[in-house]
Amino acid sequence: MSSSTPLADFRERLIAFATGQKRGIRNPFVMVPVDPPAEQTTASRLQAWADDETPVPVQPVYLDRVMPQTDVFQTVLGLPSTFYQNGNGDDQTDLEEDTLRDNLAAEMVDEIISAHEDACERTEQVLLLLHLGALYPFARSSELLDEMDRRRVRATVGIPFPGEIIGGKLSFFGERAQHYYPAHRIDDRITMDHLQ
């Protein structure tokens, strides 16, 4: 694998921010688009990188493991079917999605900070948020990053997101592209060809 792949560029940018070689306006967020079928393999490669000796400490956080620990997720799962008996089932799905969307990002950041408090307080730390696709359609990377910024997480945060960059905007799973200005991004998308 040459050093010019989007995955290598992502790792290099994370290290540059964590070591102070690059600076951002606020705590640095670095995003790289990933072809959705390559998301799991990309996470495995980043985990292996974190396990190696890196110039800075790297803490992977698997978002699909954090989500079930939140109160809002447990509440939605625990609602009895009779709670929705006046509807045809569509109301249940809409209510669950609204509840998760409204509260999930804040509760997930609470869980991440609680589990990795030391890492979140250190500017020379890299925090990798992996398996973002598992949160679709309930939470977006921008919601997680905004909440981390609000909670003053100081670590350099890296997110491989399933989607692409279209005209300088992030498109999550092919949805309408949106700007997310506070994030530094790698423009090229990681595909399975980069992971061979």
C-alpha atoms as one frame of an Amber mdcrd trajectory, in Angstrom:
protein
   0.000   0.000   0.000   1.561   3.305  -1.079   1.632   6.266   1.268  -0.673
   8.236  -1.047  -3.839   6.278  -0.264  -6.724   8.073   1.450  -6.276   5.802
   4.495  -2.600   6.746   4.802  -3.458  10.430   4.295  -6.087  10.160   7.044
  -3.628   8.628   9.515  -0.937  11.192   8.647  -3.373  14.111   9.111  -4.498
  12.745  12.499  -0.888  12.477  13.675  -0.074  15.964  12.362  -2.896  17.500
  14.408  -2.219  15.434  17.540   1.491  16.314  17.505   0.839  20.014  16.885
   2.365  20.053  13.383  -1.013  21.285  12.094  -3.487  23.471  13.928  -7.202
  24.041  13.612  -9.506  26.784  14.826 -10.926  24.423  17.444 -10.184  20.847
  18.394  -9.416  19.096  15.133 -11.933  16.778  13.518 -10.660  14.806  10.543
 -13.030  12.933   8.259 -12.402  10.570   5.381 -15.118   9.207   3.078 -15.294
   5.420   2.817 -17.112   3.355   0.241 -19.804   1.723   2.468 -18.738  -1.871
   1.628 -15.204  -0.963   2.797 -16.224   0.531   6.165 -15.688  -2.612   8.273
 -12.318  -3.415   6.697 -11.219   0.212   7.118 -12.106  -0.008  10.818 -10.063
  -3.219  11.137  -7.067  -1.542   9.503  -7.378   1.463  11.813  -7.632  -0.835
  14.839  -4.430  -2.595  13.748  -2.761   0.817  13.308  -3.878   1.829  16.822
  -2.453  -1.411  18.210   0.965  -0.687  16.627   3.410   1.764  18.061   2.239
   5.134  16.789   3.795   8.546  17.510   0.667   9.438  19.517  -1.808   7.373
  21.545  -4.770   6.213  19.441  -8.077   5.137  21.039 -10.600   3.398  18.755
 -14.251   3.769  19.786 -16.774   1.488  18.071 -19.973   3.500  17.808 -22.111
   0.392  17.256 -20.977  -0.802  20.699 -21.610   2.566  22.352 -25.144   3.048
  20.980 -26.745   0.122  22.904 -25.330   1.531  26.164 -27.388   4.726  25.906
 -30.579   5.212  27.883 -32.507   6.381  24.820 -31.650   3.177  22.928 -32.640
   1.005  25.884 -35.874   2.981  26.334 -36.891   2.581  22.697 -36.151  -1.156
  22.827 -38.048  -1.546  26.090 -41.330   0.045  25.004 -44.076  -2.585  24.914
 -45.968  -3.067  21.651 -49.185  -2.018  23.465 -47.670   1.459  23.790 -48.460
   1.902  20.095 -51.784   0.035  19.962 -53.707   2.963  18.445 -51.509   2.974
  15.356 -50.734   0.649  12.506 -47.064   0.246  13.388 -45.849   3.167  11.291
 -46.339   5.461  14.288 -44.022   3.233  16.321 -41.243   3.452  13.751 -41.618
   7.236  13.414 -41.606   7.742  17.193 -38.569   5.506  17.665 -36.627   7.291
  14.923 -37.545  10.736  16.302 -36.585   9.725  19.836 -33.246   8.324  18.724
 -32.468  11.290  16.467 -33.277  13.828  19.172 -31.192  12.276  21.940 -28.735
   9.706  20.617 -25.705  11.898  19.802 -25.673  13.613  23.210 -25.991  10.333
  25.102 -23.344   8.636  22.968 -20.869  11.444  23.631 -21.674  11.124  27.349
 -20.810   7.410  27.149 -17.613   8.052  25.152 -16.398  10.713  27.576 -17.252
   8.531  30.556 -15.381   5.523  29.153 -12.400   7.475  27.773 -12.165  10.553
  29.975  -8.350  10.765  29.940  -8.204  10.398  26.159 -10.847  13.090  25.637
  -8.895  15.621  27.716  -5.537  15.298  25.927  -4.743  17.209  22.731  -2.018
  14.722  21.814  -4.568  11.873  21.762  -6.322  10.523  18.667  -9.886   9.326
  19.183 -11.166   7.204  16.280 -14.954   6.954  15.944 -15.513   3.735  13.991
 -18.586   2.025  12.510 -20.494   5.274  11.964 -22.664   3.486   9.401 -24.305
   1.479  12.198 -25.931   4.676  13.489 -27.671   5.420  10.186 -30.265   6.999
  10.016 -30.396   7.941  13.709 -27.259  10.047  14.126 -24.856  11.886  11.859
 -21.180  12.520  12.293 -21.846  16.281  12.479 -24.164  15.744  15.481 -21.521
  13.709  17.301 -18.771  16.215  16.503 -20.912  19.211  17.486 -21.672  17.544
  20.812 -17.986  16.726  21.347 -17.120  20.353  20.651 -19.833  21.543  23.052
 -18.448  19.193  25.723 -14.913  20.482  25.030 -13.348  17.188  23.983  -9.722
  18.136  23.300  -8.548  14.993  21.469  -7.996  14.908  17.728 -11.108  13.078
  16.479 -11.037  10.968  13.328 -14.110   9.589  11.576 -14.228   7.396   8.510
 -17.737   8.062   7.212 -19.620   5.882   4.732 -20.294   8.129   1.791 -18.445
  10.521  -0.461 -17.573  14.144  -0.974 -19.588  15.824  -3.709 -18.602  19.357
  -4.663 -16.778  19.847  -1.357 -19.802  18.655   0.654 -20.207  15.462   2.679
 -22.769  12.984   1.377 -23.591  10.349   4.011 -24.848   7.107   2.386 -25.717
   8.985  -0.804 -28.029  11.504   0.883 -28.103  15.164  -0.097 -24.624  16.571
   0.384 -24.086  19.084   3.197 -21.199  21.307   4.264 -19.648  20.615   7.636
 -17.078  23.392   7.911 -15.329  22.563  11.217 -14.048  19.240   9.897 -10.815
  18.779   7.996 -11.379  16.181   5.360  -9.509  13.866   3.091 -11.127  14.346
  -0.306 -10.379  10.912  -1.788 -12.613   8.025  -0.773 -11.284   4.793   0.725
 -12.360   1.814  -1.377 -11.596  -1.880  -1.100  -8.851  -1.374  -3.711  -6.968
   0.759  -1.172  -7.230  -2.005   1.436  -5.747  -4.879  -0.598
